[in-house]
Amino acid sequence: MSLSTTVTDARVVFTPSGKRGYFPVGTPVLQAAQALGVDVDSVCGGRGICGRCQVVQSTGNFPKHSINSKSENISQLSEVEKAYADRPKKNLKDGRRLSCATQILGDCVIDVPPDSQVHQQIVRKEADAFDIEIIPPVQLHYVEVWKPNMHDPSGDLRRLREALEREWQLTDLRFGPGMLLSLQRELRKGDWKVTVAVDYLGQVIAVNPGFKESLCGLAIDVGSTTVAAHLCNLRTGKVLASAGMMNPQIRFGEDLMSRVSYVMMHPDGDKEMTKAIRETINELAENVAKQANRELDEIVEVTFVGNPIMHHLLLGINPVELGGAPFALATDESVRIRARDLKLLLHTNTRCYVLPCIAGHVGADTAGMILSEAPHKREAMSLLVDIGTNAEIVLGNNERLLAASSPTGPAFEGAQISSGQRAAPGAIERVRIDRQTLVPKFKIIGCDLWSDESGFSAENKKIGTTGICGSGIIEAIAEMYLAGILTPDGVINGTLAENSQNIVAEGRTFSYILHDGSQHINITQNDVRAVQLAKAALYAGIRLLMERMGIETVDRIRLAGAFGNHIEPKYAMVLGLIPDCDLKQVSSAGNAAGTGARIALLNHESRNEIEEVVRQVEKVETAVESKFQQHFVSAMAFPHKTDNFPNLAKEVDLPVENVHQDSYEIASNAAKRRRRKK
Amino acid sequence: MSLSTTVTDARVVFTPSGKRGYFPVGTPVLQAAQALGVDVDSVCGGRGICGRCQVVQSTGNFPKHSINSKSENISQLSEVEKAYADRPKKNLKDGRRLSCATQILGDCVIDVPPDSQVHQQIVRKEADAFDIEIIPPVQLHYVEVWKPNMHDPSGDLRRLREALEREWQLTDLRFGPGMLLSLQRELRKGDWKVTVAVDYLGQVIAVNPGFKESLCGLAIDVGSTTVAAHLCNLRTGKVLASAGMMNPQIRFGEDLMSRVSYVMMHPDGDKEMTKAIRETINELAENVAKQANRELDEIVEVTFVGNPIMHHLLLGINPVELGGAPFALATDESVRIRARDLKLLLHTNTRCYVLPCIAGHVGADTAGMILSEAPHKREAMSLLVDIGTNAEIVLGNNERLLAASSPTGPAFEGAQISSGQRAAPGAIERVRIDRQTLVPKFKIIGCDLWSDESGFSAENKKIGTTGICGSGIIEAIAEMYLAGILTPDGVINGTLAENSQNIVAEGRTFSYILHDGSQHINITQNDVRAVQLAKAALYAGIRLLMERMGIETVDRIRLAGAFGNHIEPKYAMVLGLIPDCDLKQVSSAGNAAGTGARIALLNHESRNEIEEVVRQVEKVETAVESKFQQHFVSAMAFPHKTDNFPNLAKEVDLPVENVHQDSYEIASNAAKRRRRKK
């Protein structure tokens, strides 16, 4: 041994945190890490069981007078580690050590790899999205409980509390009465060794006999059309399984308002719908648990997003107040409720967290979108839009956030459109129109080929071209406009009927033939009007918020939801759904509401965050803003050359302003001429 | 007006608190009281609706320079007060004023009568018992909530919270998810005026439309034989109705251990018993609510006491661990649980408070007894005894408390006694034996006459003399002992058979004939032995605690429970059930456990008190104390002259010590002689 051995304490540096300190030779690495507040996971409390506390010794640059040579500065692989590595399904990757079973023998640099940290990051694939930091809402703690004896008549619960305090410094935990029902059995089953699941509010969720590896949570997006569930590992954040189902409430009414009407007309209508959605959630839970080979009672935490009516029906609150002015929510706070109170068949103590609603038309789904997109963390002025029967609009940055809802109606979902349909195989989703010949080509869902490519016919025979979905309508109308078939104020220009087989008169108006197969798929003048009404409502809502914010342009636009996910930003802008913006800064946000539910599931601190943000959001009720009508009227037309769309103008050749000729008359004359020719 | 009107503030003194202060002329009396922290009740927040804040102007001695003459120093009867007094069922007793509608005009003394105070006292009739201070666990608050409007999309819950903070300074209230289900309906039903019930933990229990007068609570004593319920007004503490029912679990087993055996032998036996007891509680609740003309959902708080097995079965915890060593309780903590989780059909948010258990054999009933008797508040050394199949024993004072349970067996309840029966009409409950003739007389339950009084025979024909109950056995054996029929070591002295028709041989032993009617009621040698075993167990437990405490005598003894309520202290002491003590200091504590439940119901601070006391109590497990067996053996005999029973010796002429002659042989010879004579 060298002279330096007279120095009794060894210097330890942990990476990546950079935390450092001196510890007596022989100190377990885990203990040193915990003393320094280094983020190293552990469930078993240093018993070499859980394998969570794995570290790697780094070959860092160290001062010369290290007290030991490198090969000796941490202890050799111990029997505990060998035993751990030998257990089935366990392993200790090359160079990895169990920090609880490794002693510090000299100066060393210890790296804590990401998967050994409690607070891991989930890197999100979507462009322009923040990573998700994992701060699990429920954590596991393995303890050994003292057995009862005749000399100490304390209850089993008290001895469990003592163990949790002794080994984990956990105090003031709340044990729900439900816990008591199984506590004695579980303690004895585990021979007084149990793994206790404790949530972030100090509530004990489960006492599992023996050592328990990990827990799951469910993030659920209750849409009016579909319900989606993601089963996640609460430690790693990994999505273990996903599933979606139709919202069974559809049989009570296609859209939200018809469901509220159903409640108004049927005394127990709300109860029927509450029962239906809860059953569906139970089915989804079973489905994902089965996929991931997990038991239902391993699901200990659930988060929900949904619009206000879905939110109320899920909780069992009659949504009738949301059906009429002043659209009063029962609550705009987040709700924490036991899963069993929602009749969910998960662990008996599982808790659900329902994100807060913002206003009568702006629900927990919008809160989820805000949490996912985090406009409040950015300097850039963001516009978030989630388009459904109502469009939820959020505008703002780290200084101020506004939110509103616009009544777009169901046109974007394919309803009220003559050949409209839901996005499903056979639906036209992409459209291009030749600027010269005015002949269209299109793509259908389920086939990668354009309709003019060879092979399409064969494919089409299998799938069929059955209608046009929301994104298809947007492209069709935008292309019609760019091709000059539509005037800026939305009239199908009948004068072109003379030169194009695709433009045909229908009564006093004209239609554009998109597909002339077994099913005729036309874009009618009424279709155009329906889309105009919808897009004008959306745009008017956006303008209202921009005006309130005092801005003329936004820095970035994120389109959320199924519809927002599928439309081409350029075409959305051509139609004037969204304001002018650098097209590189316009993108899809995916299922932002669902991602918000997942963030709230994996990071419990994000719940305080979104609750705080929601309280700060300024809610704008479009229905009582007189300016909304003005904006609505002026938003009916499509953007043209002299409008202020500089970014869009760079991308496409916008038509000139409508010259207000009596296009109907000209067009109908042309049509008559053509009909005579036939 | 006099010069003194230039003094702008008037001096106000409140009695009985003595609190005083200066207030501007015109200040409402209630406001002044609240500013000074005077205990004046109010539900309506000063709107002249509730009538709780009534005060009386006193004619106190006042300094000379009062700013107004007496007749003017509070305002005249206002319209609000007249309107209040005119409402049906309301009144304003002579001289009473509504303090919210009365202004201070000059110096005055205002008396707050007891019924206007939140913290009233209930004077207990039992001798030697502390009064009950009322600190209601749930209080009512009347508020006016702002209506929703389109410009403020906050949820109904948020506006209710704001009203409660604005009008009552109540913050951070917790609204259970169940509240949300009815909130919107109640708010609209009350036209945005509601009375909110808030419990002492800040949990909102109910939102009642309009003004709500008062609330009820239930105190329930779950005995193994009977279940008793008291419905109380939570403000006044008044018992509105009481009811008792047999514990339906009796059909699964007469005593506690046979019920635990039932659970061991039937997989779902615990669930059956849990269901049975909860159904009974629901029946009792309906019964008392009906008696008091209240709705079930006006019951917003429930407290429970019961022995550990009743406690566990009530909560739905399998009691099997309590059936064998080490008798581990699931929990020794108090339990707060929603009534609906116990399947009780009260208000959906009603909470139950179950008092803490002390040890495996010392339950929440003993905690209730301690709360009721409050030995921890006295300097005197108290001995509390609750005798059933097990006897719970508490010994101590304000410095130290000990508790134990002794396995007395069912003899005191009339089981294991040849003619034993439950205390019911026809059971012998009082016995006297003529010291000369050895002829007995007795009283039966249901008849006030002694058996030798004229008229008894007629009564007896109606009721019948059917057996002997616990207190009757105690008296019979004690009188037999005092009359010399029993030797100090418990042998029926057969030598007396020669002179007494009441002493007869039965095989190798003798019996004492108490009643020779249609049913023979004898006290057999076996009966005496059974009582000796029971009383020795009890006394051994008491001695163990006294020894642990380091004392030879106690200052007072309180006998609790149905049995303790009926036995004559003197006879209990003659038999040596309890140690020697000034007989004036030995008394019945009534149903102390039930009273404890009522105290916990009416005074929520008493819950902290009993939890604290229970934690401090030193638990003594008789089964593992080797000394217990010694004490048990030496406690088999009855106290005699040379024993140390100075107080008892003053009252009765104790027999001399047993001379250990072979009484059997003498006695059986005497019997033979008598039989020959016949």
Short mmCIF file of C-alpha atoms in Angstrom, two decimals, chain A residues 240-588:
data_model
loop_
_atom_site.label_atom_id
_atom_site.label_comp_id
_atom_site.label_asym_id
_atom_site.label_seq_id
_atom_site.Cartn_x
_atom_site.Cartn_y
_atom_site.Cartn_z
CA LEU A 240 -46.20 -1.67 -22.88
CA ALA A 241 -49.38 -1.90 -24.93
CA SER A 242 -51.96 0.32 -26.58
CA ALA A 243 -55.51 -0.22 -27.66
CA GLY A 244 -58.40 1.79 -28.98
CA MET A 245 -62.12 1.19 -29.16
CA MET A 246 -65.11 3.06 -30.46
CA ASN A 247 -66.80 5.11 -27.76
CA PRO A 248 -69.94 3.04 -27.11
CA GLN A 249 -71.86 6.23 -26.37
CA ILE A 250 -72.11 6.66 -30.12
CA ARG A 251 -75.28 4.58 -29.99
CA PHE A 252 -76.83 7.37 -27.88
CA GLY A 253 -75.78 10.10 -30.29
CA GLU A 254 -73.13 10.62 -32.94
CA ASP A 255 -71.90 13.94 -31.68
CA LEU A 256 -71.65 15.54 -28.27
CA MET A 257 -74.77 17.65 -28.45
CA SER A 258 -76.94 14.74 -29.49
CA ARG A 259 -75.67 12.86 -26.44
CA VAL A 260 -76.61 15.74 -24.19
CA SER A 261 -80.01 15.80 -25.89
CA TYR A 262 -80.35 12.10 -25.15
CA VAL A 263 -79.78 12.84 -21.48
CA MET A 264 -82.36 15.61 -21.58
CA MET A 265 -84.93 13.27 -23.03
CA HIS A 266 -84.11 10.15 -20.98
CA PRO A 267 -84.13 10.44 -17.20
CA ASP A 268 -81.30 7.96 -16.72
CA GLY A 269 -79.60 8.63 -20.00
CA ASP A 270 -76.49 9.94 -18.31
CA LYS A 271 -76.22 6.83 -16.17
CA GLU A 272 -76.48 4.60 -19.25
CA MET A 273 -73.70 6.51 -20.96
CA THR A 274 -71.54 6.55 -17.83
CA LYS A 275 -71.94 2.81 -17.53
CA ALA A 276 -71.13 2.32 -21.21
CA ILE A 277 -67.90 4.32 -21.16
CA ARG A 278 -66.71 2.70 -17.95
CA GLU A 279 -67.32 -0.75 -19.38
CA THR A 280 -65.31 0.19 -22.42
CA ILE A 281 -62.45 1.39 -20.26
CA ASN A 282 -62.54 -1.91 -18.40
CA GLU A 283 -62.38 -3.73 -21.73
CA LEU A 284 -59.47 -1.62 -22.85
CA ALA A 285 -57.65 -2.22 -19.60
CA GLU A 286 -58.11 -5.96 -19.96
CA ASN A 287 -56.97 -5.77 -23.54
CA VAL A 288 -53.72 -3.91 -22.84
CA ALA A 289 -52.98 -5.91 -19.71
CA LYS A 290 -53.34 -9.11 -21.71
CA GLN A 291 -51.13 -7.80 -24.50
CA ALA A 292 -48.43 -6.88 -22.00
CA ASN A 293 -48.89 -10.06 -19.96
CA ARG A 294 -49.72 -8.10 -16.83
CA GLU A 295 -52.41 -8.55 -14.22
CA LEU A 296 -55.13 -5.92 -13.94
CA ASP A 297 -54.22 -5.26 -10.33
CA GLU A 298 -50.73 -4.27 -11.36
CA ILE A 299 -52.32 -1.13 -12.80
CA VAL A 300 -52.08 1.28 -9.91
CA GLU A 301 -52.53 4.67 -11.50
CA VAL A 302 -54.74 5.96 -14.30
CA THR A 303 -54.95 9.34 -16.00
CA PHE A 304 -57.77 10.64 -18.13
CA VAL A 305 -58.27 13.38 -20.69
CA GLY A 306 -61.49 14.14 -22.50
CA ASN A 307 -63.71 17.00 -23.51
CA PRO A 308 -66.05 18.42 -20.85
CA ILE A 309 -68.97 16.19 -21.73
CA MET A 310 -66.84 13.03 -21.85
CA HIS A 311 -65.22 14.19 -18.61
CA HIS A 312 -68.56 14.61 -16.86
CA LEU A 313 -70.01 11.36 -18.14
CA LEU A 314 -66.89 9.45 -17.12
CA LEU A 315 -67.17 10.81 -13.59
CA GLY A 316 -70.89 10.14 -13.50
CA ILE A 317 -71.84 13.81 -13.53
CA ASN A 318 -74.97 14.66 -15.49
CA PRO A 319 -73.69 16.76 -18.42
CA VAL A 320 -76.97 18.59 -18.98
CA GLU A 321 -75.59 21.94 -17.83
CA LEU A 322 -73.02 21.74 -20.61
CA GLY A 323 -75.81 21.55 -23.17
CA GLY A 324 -76.87 25.16 -22.90
CA ALA A 325 -75.66 28.61 -21.88
CA PRO A 326 -73.88 29.44 -19.66
CA PHE A 327 -72.29 25.98 -20.13
CA ALA A 328 -71.37 25.62 -16.48
CA LEU A 329 -68.92 22.87 -15.64
CA ALA A 330 -69.52 21.00 -12.39
CA THR A 331 -65.85 21.57 -11.74
CA ASP A 332 -62.87 23.00 -13.54
CA GLU A 333 -60.46 21.44 -11.08
CA SER A 334 -58.53 18.26 -11.57
CA VAL A 335 -60.20 15.26 -9.98
CA ARG A 336 -58.46 12.52 -8.04
CA ILE A 337 -60.74 9.56 -7.53
CA ARG A 338 -60.45 5.90 -6.72
CA ALA A 339 -60.70 3.64 -9.73
CA ARG A 340 -63.26 1.54 -7.88
CA ASP A 341 -65.46 4.62 -7.54
CA LEU A 342 -65.46 4.70 -11.35
CA LYS A 343 -66.28 0.97 -11.29
CA LEU A 344 -62.93 0.20 -12.87
CA LEU A 345 -61.75 -3.29 -12.09
CA LEU A 346 -58.12 -2.52 -11.35
CA HIS A 347 -56.30 -2.73 -8.05
CA THR A 348 -58.75 -1.85 -5.32
CA ASN A 349 -56.71 1.17 -4.28
CA THR A 350 -55.80 2.39 -7.74
CA ARG A 351 -56.31 6.11 -8.07
CA CYS A 352 -57.35 8.01 -11.17
CA TYR A 353 -56.26 11.51 -12.03
CA VAL A 354 -58.55 13.41 -14.38
CA LEU A 355 -56.93 16.47 -15.87
CA PRO A 356 -58.70 19.78 -15.24
CA CYS A 357 -61.20 21.27 -17.63
CA ILE A 358 -60.71 24.85 -18.74
CA ALA A 359 -64.21 26.00 -19.66
CA GLY A 360 -67.57 24.63 -20.70
CA HIS A 361 -66.33 23.80 -24.18
CA VAL A 362 -62.65 23.52 -23.46
CA GLY A 363 -61.95 20.36 -21.60
CA ALA A 364 -59.35 18.15 -20.05
CA ASP A 365 -58.34 17.15 -23.57
CA THR A 366 -57.21 20.71 -24.19
CA ALA A 367 -55.40 20.68 -20.87
CA GLY A 368 -53.68 17.51 -22.10
CA MET A 369 -52.76 19.24 -25.35
CA ILE A 370 -51.26 22.17 -23.42
CA LEU A 371 -49.31 19.79 -21.20
CA SER A 372 -47.99 17.92 -24.22
CA GLU A 373 -47.19 20.98 -26.32
CA ALA A 374 -46.09 23.21 -23.44
CA PRO A 375 -46.65 26.60 -25.11
CA HIS A 376 -46.23 28.08 -21.63
CA LYS A 377 -42.58 27.00 -21.65
CA ARG A 378 -41.72 28.70 -24.94
CA GLU A 379 -40.96 32.24 -25.92
CA ALA A 380 -42.38 31.67 -29.40
CA MET A 381 -46.02 32.58 -29.86
CA SER A 382 -47.70 29.21 -30.43
CA LEU A 383 -51.10 28.50 -31.86
CA LEU A 384 -52.48 25.06 -30.95
CA VAL A 385 -55.58 23.83 -32.70
CA ASP A 386 -57.47 20.61 -32.07
CA ILE A 387 -60.20 20.27 -34.65
CA GLY A 388 -63.29 18.20 -34.07
CA THR A 389 -66.98 19.11 -33.95
CA ASN A 390 -65.67 21.92 -31.83
CA ALA A 391 -62.23 23.29 -32.43
CA GLU A 392 -60.22 24.01 -29.30
CA ILE A 393 -57.79 26.84 -29.79
CA VAL A 394 -54.93 27.79 -27.52
CA LEU A 395 -52.74 30.78 -28.25
CA GLY A 396 -49.81 32.07 -26.28
CA ASN A 397 -46.35 31.69 -24.89
CA ASN A 398 -44.53 31.73 -21.58
CA GLU A 399 -46.09 35.05 -20.71
CA ARG A 400 -49.75 34.60 -21.48
CA LEU A 401 -52.11 31.92 -22.70
CA LEU A 402 -55.58 32.28 -24.19
CA ALA A 403 -58.03 29.50 -24.92
CA ALA A 404 -61.32 29.32 -26.74
CA SER A 405 -63.56 26.89 -28.52
CA SER A 406 -65.13 27.48 -31.92
CA PRO A 407 -68.26 25.71 -33.11
CA THR A 408 -66.89 24.29 -36.35
CA GLY A 409 -69.58 21.68 -36.74
CA PRO A 410 -69.00 18.19 -38.08
CA ALA A 411 -67.94 19.10 -41.67
CA PHE A 412 -64.28 18.38 -40.98
CA GLU A 413 -65.24 14.95 -39.78
CA GLY A 414 -66.90 14.18 -43.11
CA ALA A 415 -70.44 14.77 -41.88
CA GLN A 416 -72.63 17.29 -43.78
CA ILE A 417 -70.52 16.52 -46.86
CA SER A 418 -72.39 14.77 -49.68
CA SER A 419 -69.78 12.02 -50.10
CA GLY A 420 -68.24 12.48 -46.69
CA GLN A 421 -67.21 9.60 -44.48
CA ARG A 422 -64.99 8.84 -41.52
CA ALA A 423 -61.32 8.24 -42.13
CA ALA A 424 -61.41 4.52 -43.00
CA PRO A 425 -60.09 2.32 -45.84
CA GLY A 426 -61.55 3.48 -49.16
CA ALA A 427 -61.87 7.11 -48.13
CA ILE A 428 -60.16 9.67 -50.34
CA GLU A 429 -57.55 11.42 -48.24
CA ARG A 430 -55.28 13.14 -50.75
CA VAL A 431 -56.32 15.12 -53.87
CA ARG A 432 -54.37 16.86 -56.64
CA ILE A 433 -55.98 18.69 -59.58
CA ASP A 434 -54.14 19.36 -62.79
CA ARG A 435 -54.06 23.13 -63.19
CA GLN A 436 -54.53 22.83 -67.00
CA THR A 437 -56.91 19.94 -67.54
CA LEU A 438 -58.70 20.30 -64.17
CA VAL A 439 -58.57 16.49 -63.95
CA PRO A 440 -58.12 15.18 -60.41
CA LYS A 441 -56.02 12.38 -59.01
CA PHE A 442 -56.35 11.07 -55.49
CA LYS A 443 -55.20 8.60 -52.92
CA ILE A 444 -57.43 6.45 -50.77
CA ILE A 445 -56.76 5.23 -47.27
CA GLY A 446 -55.35 1.70 -47.48
CA CYS A 447 -53.46 2.20 -50.74
CA ASP A 448 -50.19 4.00 -51.34
CA LEU A 449 -50.76 4.65 -55.02
CA TRP A 450 -52.20 7.73 -56.65
CA SER A 451 -55.34 7.04 -58.63
CA ASP A 452 -53.51 7.67 -61.94
CA GLU A 453 -50.71 5.26 -61.18
CA SER A 454 -50.62 1.79 -62.67
CA GLY A 455 -51.78 -0.80 -60.22
CA PHE A 456 -54.26 1.53 -58.54
CA SER A 457 -57.26 -0.01 -60.31
CA ALA A 458 -56.38 -3.45 -59.07
CA GLU A 459 -55.96 -2.19 -55.54
CA ASN A 460 -59.12 -0.14 -55.79
CA LYS A 461 -61.09 -3.22 -56.77
CA LYS A 462 -60.16 -4.70 -53.43
CA ILE A 463 -60.69 -1.68 -51.23
CA GLY A 464 -63.13 0.40 -53.22
CA THR A 465 -63.34 4.18 -53.26
CA THR A 466 -66.13 4.77 -50.84
CA GLY A 467 -66.15 8.47 -50.00
CA ILE A 468 -64.02 11.33 -48.86
CA CYS A 469 -62.70 11.94 -45.39
CA GLY A 470 -61.93 15.23 -43.65
CA SER A 471 -58.38 15.65 -44.89
CA GLY A 472 -59.51 14.70 -48.41
CA ILE A 473 -62.15 17.40 -48.38
CA ILE A 474 -59.63 20.00 -47.31
CA GLU A 475 -57.28 19.05 -50.16
CA ALA A 476 -60.03 18.75 -52.71
CA ILE A 477 -61.42 22.21 -51.98
CA ALA A 478 -57.97 23.78 -51.66
CA GLU A 479 -56.88 22.25 -54.99
CA MET A 480 -60.17 23.35 -56.61
CA TYR A 481 -59.42 26.85 -55.38
CA LEU A 482 -55.80 26.84 -56.54
CA ALA A 483 -56.90 25.44 -59.92
CA GLY A 484 -59.39 28.26 -60.29
CA ILE A 485 -62.44 26.01 -60.08
CA LEU A 486 -63.51 27.85 -56.95
CA THR A 487 -63.66 31.62 -56.71
CA PRO A 488 -62.22 33.22 -53.57
CA ASP A 489 -65.73 33.59 -52.17
CA GLY A 490 -66.35 29.89 -52.66
CA VAL A 491 -68.42 29.58 -55.81
CA ILE A 492 -67.74 26.67 -58.16
CA ASN A 493 -67.00 28.49 -61.36
CA GLY A 494 -69.56 27.15 -63.83
CA THR A 495 -67.88 28.93 -66.74
CA LEU A 496 -65.29 26.17 -66.64
CA ALA A 497 -67.91 23.50 -67.26
CA GLU A 498 -67.47 24.12 -70.93
CA ASN A 499 -63.86 23.00 -70.90
CA SER A 500 -63.96 20.35 -68.16
CA GLN A 501 -65.88 17.13 -67.96
CA ASN A 502 -65.38 17.26 -64.18
CA ILE A 503 -67.52 20.33 -63.64
CA VAL A 504 -71.20 19.64 -64.00
CA ALA A 505 -74.33 21.57 -63.19
CA GLU A 506 -76.56 20.33 -60.40
CA GLY A 507 -79.69 22.42 -60.37
CA ARG A 508 -78.70 26.05 -60.03
CA THR A 509 -75.18 25.22 -58.87
CA PHE A 510 -72.24 23.17 -60.04
CA SER A 511 -70.38 20.18 -58.74
CA TYR A 512 -66.87 18.93 -59.27
CA ILE A 513 -66.57 15.22 -60.06
CA LEU A 514 -63.71 13.69 -58.09
CA HIS A 515 -64.39 10.06 -58.90
CA ASP A 516 -66.85 8.51 -61.27
CA GLY A 517 -66.71 4.86 -60.23
CA SER A 518 -69.35 2.61 -58.75
CA GLN A 519 -69.87 5.43 -56.28
CA HIS A 520 -69.95 8.98 -57.58
CA ILE A 521 -67.81 11.18 -55.42
CA ASN A 522 -68.51 14.81 -56.13
CA ILE A 523 -67.68 18.02 -54.36
CA THR A 524 -70.92 19.98 -54.47
CA GLN A 525 -71.50 23.68 -53.93
CA ASN A 526 -73.14 22.73 -50.61
CA ASP A 527 -70.04 20.81 -49.62
CA VAL A 528 -67.95 23.90 -50.26
CA ARG A 529 -70.35 26.03 -48.23
CA ALA A 530 -70.23 23.56 -45.33
CA VAL A 531 -66.44 23.63 -45.30
CA GLN A 532 -66.49 27.42 -45.58
CA LEU A 533 -68.74 27.68 -42.52
CA ALA A 534 -66.54 25.34 -40.56
CA LYS A 535 -63.27 26.96 -41.52
CA ALA A 536 -64.67 30.45 -40.98
CA ALA A 537 -65.72 29.48 -37.43
CA LEU A 538 -62.28 28.15 -36.70
CA TYR A 539 -60.49 31.09 -38.24
CA ALA A 540 -62.77 33.59 -36.49
CA GLY A 541 -61.91 31.97 -33.15
CA ILE A 542 -58.22 32.19 -33.94
CA ARG A 543 -58.51 35.82 -35.03
CA LEU A 544 -60.42 36.64 -31.84
CA LEU A 545 -57.61 35.24 -29.72
CA MET A 546 -54.92 36.94 -31.83
CA GLU A 547 -56.74 40.23 -31.48
CA ARG A 548 -57.07 39.69 -27.72
CA MET A 549 -53.36 38.91 -27.60
CA GLY A 550 -52.62 41.96 -29.73
CA ILE A 551 -50.72 40.12 -32.44
CA GLU A 552 -50.98 39.88 -36.21
CA THR A 553 -48.88 36.75 -36.76
CA VAL A 554 -47.98 33.66 -34.85
CA ASP A 555 -44.56 32.00 -34.68
CA ARG A 556 -45.66 28.41 -34.88
CA ILE A 557 -48.80 26.38 -35.37
CA ARG A 558 -49.43 22.88 -34.07
CA LEU A 559 -52.37 20.89 -35.37
CA ALA A 560 -53.59 18.26 -32.96
CA GLY A 561 -56.06 15.41 -33.01
CA ALA A 562 -56.83 12.83 -35.67
CA PHE A 563 -57.85 15.47 -38.20
CA GLY A 564 -54.94 17.79 -37.43
CA ASN A 565 -52.68 14.81 -37.77
CA HIS A 566 -53.75 14.11 -41.34
CA ILE A 567 -54.18 17.45 -43.03
CA GLU A 568 -51.41 18.99 -45.03
CA PRO A 569 -50.58 22.33 -43.36
CA LYS A 570 -50.25 24.01 -46.74
CA TYR A 571 -53.81 23.14 -47.74
CA ALA A 572 -55.16 24.12 -44.32
CA MET A 573 -53.60 27.52 -44.92
CA VAL A 574 -54.81 27.76 -48.52
CA LEU A 575 -58.36 27.33 -47.25
CA GLY A 576 -57.74 29.82 -44.47
CA LEU A 577 -58.29 27.39 -41.59
CA ILE A 578 -55.19 28.76 -39.96
CA PRO A 579 -53.46 32.11 -40.22
CA ASP A 580 -50.39 32.72 -42.34
CA CYS A 581 -47.20 31.33 -40.85
CA ASP A 582 -43.84 30.02 -42.01
CA LEU A 583 -44.93 26.59 -43.26
CA LYS A 584 -41.85 25.02 -41.70
CA GLN A 585 -43.31 26.10 -38.37
CA VAL A 586 -46.65 24.42 -38.99
CA SER A 587 -46.79 20.78 -38.00
CA SER A 588 -48.88 18.03 -36.59
#
